[in-house]
mmCIF file of C-alpha atoms in Angstrom:
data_model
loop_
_atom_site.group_PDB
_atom_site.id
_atom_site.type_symbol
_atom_site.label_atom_id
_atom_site.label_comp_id
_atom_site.label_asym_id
_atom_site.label_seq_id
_atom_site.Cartn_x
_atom_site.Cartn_y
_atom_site.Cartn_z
ATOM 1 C CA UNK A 127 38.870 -49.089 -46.137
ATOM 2 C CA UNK A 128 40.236 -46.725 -43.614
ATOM 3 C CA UNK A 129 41.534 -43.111 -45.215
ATOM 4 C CA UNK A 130 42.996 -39.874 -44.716
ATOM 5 C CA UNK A 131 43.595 -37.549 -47.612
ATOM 6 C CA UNK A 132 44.592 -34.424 -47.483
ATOM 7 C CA UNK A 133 44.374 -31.544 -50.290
ATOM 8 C CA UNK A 134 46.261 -29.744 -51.792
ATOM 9 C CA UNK A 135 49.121 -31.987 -52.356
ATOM 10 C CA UNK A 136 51.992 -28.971 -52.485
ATOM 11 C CA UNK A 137 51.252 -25.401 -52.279
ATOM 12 C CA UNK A 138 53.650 -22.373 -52.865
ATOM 13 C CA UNK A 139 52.755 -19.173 -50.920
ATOM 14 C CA UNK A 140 54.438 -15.725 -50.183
ATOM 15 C CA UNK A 141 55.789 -14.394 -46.833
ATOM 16 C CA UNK A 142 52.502 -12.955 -45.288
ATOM 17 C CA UNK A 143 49.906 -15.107 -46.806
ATOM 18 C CA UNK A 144 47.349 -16.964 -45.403
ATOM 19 C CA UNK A 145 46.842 -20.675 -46.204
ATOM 20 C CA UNK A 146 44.294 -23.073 -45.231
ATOM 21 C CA UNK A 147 45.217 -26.949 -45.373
ATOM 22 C CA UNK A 148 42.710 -29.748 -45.926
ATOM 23 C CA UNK A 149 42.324 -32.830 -44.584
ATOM 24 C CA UNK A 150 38.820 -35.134 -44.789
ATOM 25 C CA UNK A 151 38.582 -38.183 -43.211
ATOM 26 C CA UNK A 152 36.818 -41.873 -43.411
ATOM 27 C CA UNK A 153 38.045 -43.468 -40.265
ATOM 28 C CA UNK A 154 35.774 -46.262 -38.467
ATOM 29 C CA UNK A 155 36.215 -45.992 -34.239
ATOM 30 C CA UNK A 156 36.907 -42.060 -35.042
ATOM 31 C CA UNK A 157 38.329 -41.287 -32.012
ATOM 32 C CA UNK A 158 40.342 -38.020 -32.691
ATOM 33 C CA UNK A 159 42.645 -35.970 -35.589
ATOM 34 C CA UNK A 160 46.283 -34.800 -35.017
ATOM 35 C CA UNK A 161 47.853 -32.297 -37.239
ATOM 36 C CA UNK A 162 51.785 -32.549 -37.223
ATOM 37 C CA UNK A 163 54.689 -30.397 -38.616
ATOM 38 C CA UNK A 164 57.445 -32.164 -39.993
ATOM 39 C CA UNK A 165 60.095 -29.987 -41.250
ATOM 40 C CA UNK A 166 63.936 -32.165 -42.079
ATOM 41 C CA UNK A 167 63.563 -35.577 -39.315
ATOM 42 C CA UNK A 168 60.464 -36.070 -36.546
ATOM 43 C CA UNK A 169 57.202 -35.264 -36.809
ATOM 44 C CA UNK A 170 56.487 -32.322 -34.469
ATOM 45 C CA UNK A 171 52.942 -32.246 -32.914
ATOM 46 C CA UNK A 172 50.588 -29.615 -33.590
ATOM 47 C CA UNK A 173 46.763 -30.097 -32.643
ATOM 48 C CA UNK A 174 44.866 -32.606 -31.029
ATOM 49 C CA UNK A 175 41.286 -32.659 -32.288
ATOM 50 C CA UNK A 176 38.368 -34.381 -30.959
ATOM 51 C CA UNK A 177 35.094 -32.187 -30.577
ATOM 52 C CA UNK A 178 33.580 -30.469 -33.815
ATOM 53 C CA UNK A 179 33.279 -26.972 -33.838
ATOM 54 C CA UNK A 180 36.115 -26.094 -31.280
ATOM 55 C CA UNK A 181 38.891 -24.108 -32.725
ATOM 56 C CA UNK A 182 42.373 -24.634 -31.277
ATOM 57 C CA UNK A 183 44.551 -21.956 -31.656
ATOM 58 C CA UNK A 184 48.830 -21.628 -31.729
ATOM 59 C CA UNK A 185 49.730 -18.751 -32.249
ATOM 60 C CA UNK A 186 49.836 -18.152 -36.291
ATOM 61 C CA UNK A 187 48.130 -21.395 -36.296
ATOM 62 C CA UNK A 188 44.538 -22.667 -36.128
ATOM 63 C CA UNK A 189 42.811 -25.452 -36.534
ATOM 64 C CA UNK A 190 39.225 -26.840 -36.357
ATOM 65 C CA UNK A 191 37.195 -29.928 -36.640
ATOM 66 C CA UNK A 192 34.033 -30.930 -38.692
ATOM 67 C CA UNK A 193 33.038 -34.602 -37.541
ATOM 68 C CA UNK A 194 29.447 -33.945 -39.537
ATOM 69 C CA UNK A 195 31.338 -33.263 -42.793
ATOM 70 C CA UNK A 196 34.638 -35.332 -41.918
ATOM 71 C CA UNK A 197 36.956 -32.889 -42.212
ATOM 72 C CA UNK A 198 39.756 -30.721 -40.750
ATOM 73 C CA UNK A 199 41.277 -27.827 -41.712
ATOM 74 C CA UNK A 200 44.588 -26.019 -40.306
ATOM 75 C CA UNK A 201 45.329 -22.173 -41.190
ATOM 76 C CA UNK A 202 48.548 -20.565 -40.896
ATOM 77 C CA UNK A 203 48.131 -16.578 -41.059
ATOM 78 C CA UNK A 204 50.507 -14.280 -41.943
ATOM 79 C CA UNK A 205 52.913 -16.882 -43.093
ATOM 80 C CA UNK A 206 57.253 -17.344 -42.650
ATOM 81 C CA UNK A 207 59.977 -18.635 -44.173
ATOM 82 C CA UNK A 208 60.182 -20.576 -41.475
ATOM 83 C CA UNK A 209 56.419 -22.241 -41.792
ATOM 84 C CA UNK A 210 57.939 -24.484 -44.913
ATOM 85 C CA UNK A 211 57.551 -28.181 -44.466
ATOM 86 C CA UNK A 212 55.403 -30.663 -45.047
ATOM 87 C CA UNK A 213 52.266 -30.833 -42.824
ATOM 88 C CA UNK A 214 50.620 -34.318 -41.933
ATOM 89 C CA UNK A 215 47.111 -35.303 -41.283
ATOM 90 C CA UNK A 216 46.774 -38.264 -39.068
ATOM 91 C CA UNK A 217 43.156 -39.758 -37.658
ATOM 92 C CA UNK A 218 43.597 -41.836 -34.044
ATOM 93 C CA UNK A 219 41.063 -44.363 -34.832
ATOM 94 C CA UNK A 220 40.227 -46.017 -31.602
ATOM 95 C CA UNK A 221 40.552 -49.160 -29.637
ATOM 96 C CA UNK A 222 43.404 -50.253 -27.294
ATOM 97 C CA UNK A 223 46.299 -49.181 -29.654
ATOM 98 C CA UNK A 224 45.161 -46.144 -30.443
ATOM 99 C CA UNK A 225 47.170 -45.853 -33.739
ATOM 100 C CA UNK A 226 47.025 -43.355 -36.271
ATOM 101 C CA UNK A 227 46.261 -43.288 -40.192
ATOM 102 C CA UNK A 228 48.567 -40.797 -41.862
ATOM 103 C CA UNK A 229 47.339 -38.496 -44.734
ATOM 104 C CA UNK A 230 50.228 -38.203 -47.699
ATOM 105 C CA UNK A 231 50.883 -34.673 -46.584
ATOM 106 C CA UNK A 232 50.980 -31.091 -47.830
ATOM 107 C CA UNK A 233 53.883 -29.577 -49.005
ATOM 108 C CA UNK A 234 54.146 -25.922 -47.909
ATOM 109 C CA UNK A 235 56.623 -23.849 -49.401
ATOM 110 C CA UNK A 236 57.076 -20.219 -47.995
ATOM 111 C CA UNK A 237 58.810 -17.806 -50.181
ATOM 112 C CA UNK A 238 60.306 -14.713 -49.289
ATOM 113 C CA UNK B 132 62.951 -33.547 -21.441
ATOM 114 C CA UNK B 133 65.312 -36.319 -23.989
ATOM 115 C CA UNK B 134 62.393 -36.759 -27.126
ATOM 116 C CA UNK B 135 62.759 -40.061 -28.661
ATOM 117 C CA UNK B 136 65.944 -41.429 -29.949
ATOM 118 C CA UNK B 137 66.344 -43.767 -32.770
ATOM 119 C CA UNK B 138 70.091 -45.111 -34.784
ATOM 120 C CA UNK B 139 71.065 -45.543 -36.959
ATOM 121 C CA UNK B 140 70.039 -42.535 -38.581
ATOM 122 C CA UNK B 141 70.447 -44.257 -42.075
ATOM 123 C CA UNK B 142 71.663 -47.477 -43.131
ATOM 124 C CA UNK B 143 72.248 -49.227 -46.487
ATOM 125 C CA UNK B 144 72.519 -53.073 -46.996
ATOM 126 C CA UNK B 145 72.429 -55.315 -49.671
ATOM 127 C CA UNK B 146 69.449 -57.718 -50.229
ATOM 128 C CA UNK B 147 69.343 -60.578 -48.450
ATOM 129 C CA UNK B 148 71.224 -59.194 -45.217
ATOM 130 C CA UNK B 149 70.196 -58.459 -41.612
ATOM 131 C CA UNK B 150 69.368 -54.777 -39.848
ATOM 132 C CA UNK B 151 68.281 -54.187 -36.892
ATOM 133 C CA UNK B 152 66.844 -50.456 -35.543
ATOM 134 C CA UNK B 153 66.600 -49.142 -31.893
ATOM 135 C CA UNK B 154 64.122 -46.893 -31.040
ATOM 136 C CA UNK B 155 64.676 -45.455 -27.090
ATOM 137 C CA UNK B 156 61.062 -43.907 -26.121
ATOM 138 C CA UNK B 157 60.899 -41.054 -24.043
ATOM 139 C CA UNK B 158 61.697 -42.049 -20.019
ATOM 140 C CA UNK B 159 58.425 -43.419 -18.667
ATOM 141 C CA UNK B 160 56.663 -43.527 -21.582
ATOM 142 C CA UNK B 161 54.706 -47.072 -21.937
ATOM 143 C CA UNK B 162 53.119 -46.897 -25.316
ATOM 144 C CA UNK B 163 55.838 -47.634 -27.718
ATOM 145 C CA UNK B 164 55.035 -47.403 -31.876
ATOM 146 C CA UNK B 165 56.920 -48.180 -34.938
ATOM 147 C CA UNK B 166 55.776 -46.663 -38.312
ATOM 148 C CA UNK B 167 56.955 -46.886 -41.631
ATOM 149 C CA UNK B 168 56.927 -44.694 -44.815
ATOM 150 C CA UNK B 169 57.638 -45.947 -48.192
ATOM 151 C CA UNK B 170 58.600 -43.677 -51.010
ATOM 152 C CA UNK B 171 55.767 -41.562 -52.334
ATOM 153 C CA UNK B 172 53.381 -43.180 -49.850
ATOM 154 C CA UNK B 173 52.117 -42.182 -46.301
ATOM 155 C CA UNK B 174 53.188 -43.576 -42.999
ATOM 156 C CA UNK B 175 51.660 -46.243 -41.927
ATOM 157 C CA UNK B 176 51.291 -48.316 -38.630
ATOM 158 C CA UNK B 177 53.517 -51.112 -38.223
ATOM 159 C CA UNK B 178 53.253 -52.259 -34.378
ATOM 160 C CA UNK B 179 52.412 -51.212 -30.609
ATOM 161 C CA UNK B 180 54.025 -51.720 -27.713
ATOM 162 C CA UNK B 181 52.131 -51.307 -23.854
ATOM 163 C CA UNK B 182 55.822 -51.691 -22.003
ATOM 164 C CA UNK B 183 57.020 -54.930 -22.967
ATOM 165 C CA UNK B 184 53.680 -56.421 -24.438
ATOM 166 C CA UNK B 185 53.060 -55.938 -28.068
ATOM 167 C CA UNK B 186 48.966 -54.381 -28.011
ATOM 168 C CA UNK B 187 48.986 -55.074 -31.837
ATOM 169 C CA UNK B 188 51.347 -55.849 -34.434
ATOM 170 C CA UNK B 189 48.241 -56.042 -37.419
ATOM 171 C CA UNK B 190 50.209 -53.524 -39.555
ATOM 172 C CA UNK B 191 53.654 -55.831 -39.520
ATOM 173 C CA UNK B 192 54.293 -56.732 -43.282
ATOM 174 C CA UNK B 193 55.552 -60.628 -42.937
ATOM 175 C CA UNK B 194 57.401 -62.844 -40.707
ATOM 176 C CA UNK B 195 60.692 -61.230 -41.867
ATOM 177 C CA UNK B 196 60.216 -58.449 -39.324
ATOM 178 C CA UNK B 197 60.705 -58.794 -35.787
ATOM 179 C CA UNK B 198 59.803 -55.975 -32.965
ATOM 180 C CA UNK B 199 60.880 -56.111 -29.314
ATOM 181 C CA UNK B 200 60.862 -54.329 -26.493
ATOM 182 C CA UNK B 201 62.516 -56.105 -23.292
ATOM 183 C CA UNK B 202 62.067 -54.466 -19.916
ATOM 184 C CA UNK B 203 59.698 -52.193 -21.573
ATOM 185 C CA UNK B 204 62.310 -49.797 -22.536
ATOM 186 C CA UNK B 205 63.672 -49.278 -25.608
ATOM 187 C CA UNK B 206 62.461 -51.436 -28.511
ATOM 188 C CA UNK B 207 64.117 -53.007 -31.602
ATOM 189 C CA UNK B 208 62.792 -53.775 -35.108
ATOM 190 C CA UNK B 209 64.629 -55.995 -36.982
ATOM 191 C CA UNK B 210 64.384 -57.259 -40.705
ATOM 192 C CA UNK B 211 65.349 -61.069 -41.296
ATOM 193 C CA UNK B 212 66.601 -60.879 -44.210
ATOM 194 C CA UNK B 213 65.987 -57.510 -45.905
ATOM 195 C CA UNK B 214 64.150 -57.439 -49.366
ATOM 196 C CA UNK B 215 64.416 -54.408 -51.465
ATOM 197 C CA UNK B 216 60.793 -53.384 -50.905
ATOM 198 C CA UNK B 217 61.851 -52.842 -47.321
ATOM 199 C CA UNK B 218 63.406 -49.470 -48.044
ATOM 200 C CA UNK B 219 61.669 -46.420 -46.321
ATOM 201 C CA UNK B 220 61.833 -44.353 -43.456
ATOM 202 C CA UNK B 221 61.220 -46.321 -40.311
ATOM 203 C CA UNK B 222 59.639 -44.085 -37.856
ATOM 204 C CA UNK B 223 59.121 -44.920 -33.816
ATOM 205 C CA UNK B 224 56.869 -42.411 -31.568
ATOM 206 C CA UNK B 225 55.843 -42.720 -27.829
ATOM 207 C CA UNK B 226 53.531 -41.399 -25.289
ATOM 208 C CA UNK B 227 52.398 -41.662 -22.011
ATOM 209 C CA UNK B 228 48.736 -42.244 -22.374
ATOM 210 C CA UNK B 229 45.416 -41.014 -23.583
ATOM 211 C CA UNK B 230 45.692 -38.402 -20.606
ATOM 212 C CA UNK B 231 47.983 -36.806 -22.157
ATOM 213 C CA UNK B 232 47.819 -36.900 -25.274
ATOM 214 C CA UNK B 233 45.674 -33.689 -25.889
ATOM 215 C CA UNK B 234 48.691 -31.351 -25.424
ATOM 216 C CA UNK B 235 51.528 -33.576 -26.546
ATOM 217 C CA UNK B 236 50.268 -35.873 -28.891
ATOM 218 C CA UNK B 237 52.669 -38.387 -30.220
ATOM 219 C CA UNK B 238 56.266 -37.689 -30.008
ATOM 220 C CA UNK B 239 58.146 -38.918 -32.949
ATOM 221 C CA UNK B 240 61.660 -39.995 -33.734
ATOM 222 C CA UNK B 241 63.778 -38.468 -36.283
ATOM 223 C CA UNK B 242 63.227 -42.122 -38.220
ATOM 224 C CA UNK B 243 66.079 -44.314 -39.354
ATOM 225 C CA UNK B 244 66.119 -44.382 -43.318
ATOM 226 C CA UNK B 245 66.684 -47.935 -44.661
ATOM 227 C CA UNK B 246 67.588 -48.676 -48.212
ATOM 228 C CA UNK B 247 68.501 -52.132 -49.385
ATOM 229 C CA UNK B 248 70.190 -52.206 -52.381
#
C-alpha cells in the first residue's frame, strides 16, 4: 500500500533554530514530492521535487530529494515566530490524475 | 490572481440530511481536485476533475457522495444523506497542468469543515 510518513510528528523549537523535517516515501508511479505550509485554512505550496540530489532553496527554506533512499527532507534555518504551522508531505504518484498522497504532518511550533 | 474559493466555510447538520460544497478553481485552471481530511488522519484524495470530465473518482467513499463540475468551472460535492463519519475538512485544489506545476504546485482552498451531528 501506497505511504507517506513523515517524522517527527510535533516539534517545539526556539526563535533562531534550525530544524530539519522528515518525510520517506513508498509511492508506486513516483512521479514527484511537494512540501506544503499550512498555517490556519489552505495549504500553501512550498517545493516541488522531482530529481534526487537537487536542493531547492526559499529563502530560510531548503529542501532536497533522495529517490535512492526514499526520502525528503525540508530545513528551515534560523527559525520565526512566524514559521509555526503544520508542514505536509505529499508524493504526486503518477498517471493521468496526478493526485497526491498526504503525509500526517509535522507540527512546528516556534517560540520566542 | 483570485486563489481558490470554497463555502461554506463550515457547516453543521444533523445525520441523515443533505450538504452540498462549492469549490470555484482558480480562472482557467482545468484540473479540478477534492480532498478530504478526517480527524487525526491525513488528507486523502477523493476525486479529479479535467474541466467537466471526472479523470478519476477511485478515492470517493460510497454512492452517497456526488461531485460535479458543469461547464468546467466551479465544481460541487455533495453528500446524499450525510452519516456522521462524514465529518472532516473537505479540501478542493486546482492547477493548470504538469507545466506548471514546478513553481506553483497545487493551489488549495481554505476547505469547508463539515460536522454532522
Amino acid at each position: 500500500e501506497d505511504k507517506v510518513v513523515q517524522s517527527p510528528l510535533s516539534l517545539v523549537v526556539h526563535e533562531g533554530d534550525t530544524v530539519t523535517l522528515n518525510c520517506s516515501y513508498e509511492v508506486t508511479n513516483f512521479r514527484s514530492l511537494l512540501w506544503y505550509k499550512q498555517e490556519k485554512k489552505a495549504p500553501t505550496f512550498l517545493f516541488m521535487l522531482t530529481s534526487s540530489g537537487i536542493e531547492k532553496k526559499s529563502g530560510r527554506l531548503s529542501s532536497i530529494l533522495d529517490k535512492k533512499e526514499l526520502f525528503s527532507i525540508l530545513n528551515i534555518t534560523a527559525t520565526q515566530t512566524g514559521d509555526s504551522a503544520v508542514y505536509l508531505c505529499a508524493c504526486n504518484y503518477g498517471g493521468a490524475t496526478n493526485k497526491l498522497i498526504f503525509g500526517t504532518g509535522t507540527l512546528l511550533a516556534v517560540q520566542p | 490572481e483570485a486563489g481558490v474559493t470554497q463555502f461554506p466555510s463550515h457547516s453543521v447538520i444533523e445525520k441523515g440530511q443533505t450538504v452540498t460544497l462549492r469549490c470555484d478553481p482558480i480562472s482557467g485552471h482545468d484540473n479540478l481536485y477534492w480532498y478530504r481530511r478526517v480527524m487525526g488522519k491525513e488528507i486523502k484524495f477523493l476525486l479529479h476533475f479535467v474541466k467537466e470530465s471526472k479523470q478519476d473518482e477511485s478515492g470517493m467513499p460510497n454512492n452517497r457522495f456526488l461531485a460535479e463540475r458543469t461547464g468546467g468551472t466551479y465544481s460541487t460535492l455533495k453528500v446524499q444523506p450525510a452519516e456522521l463519519e462524514d465529518s472532516g475538512v473537505y479540501f478542493c485544489a486546482s492547477s493548470a497542468g504538469l507545466a506548471t506545476l514546478s513553481l506553483y504546485g497545487y493551489t488549495f482552498g481554505s476547505g469547508t469543515r463539515l460536522t454532522v451531528v
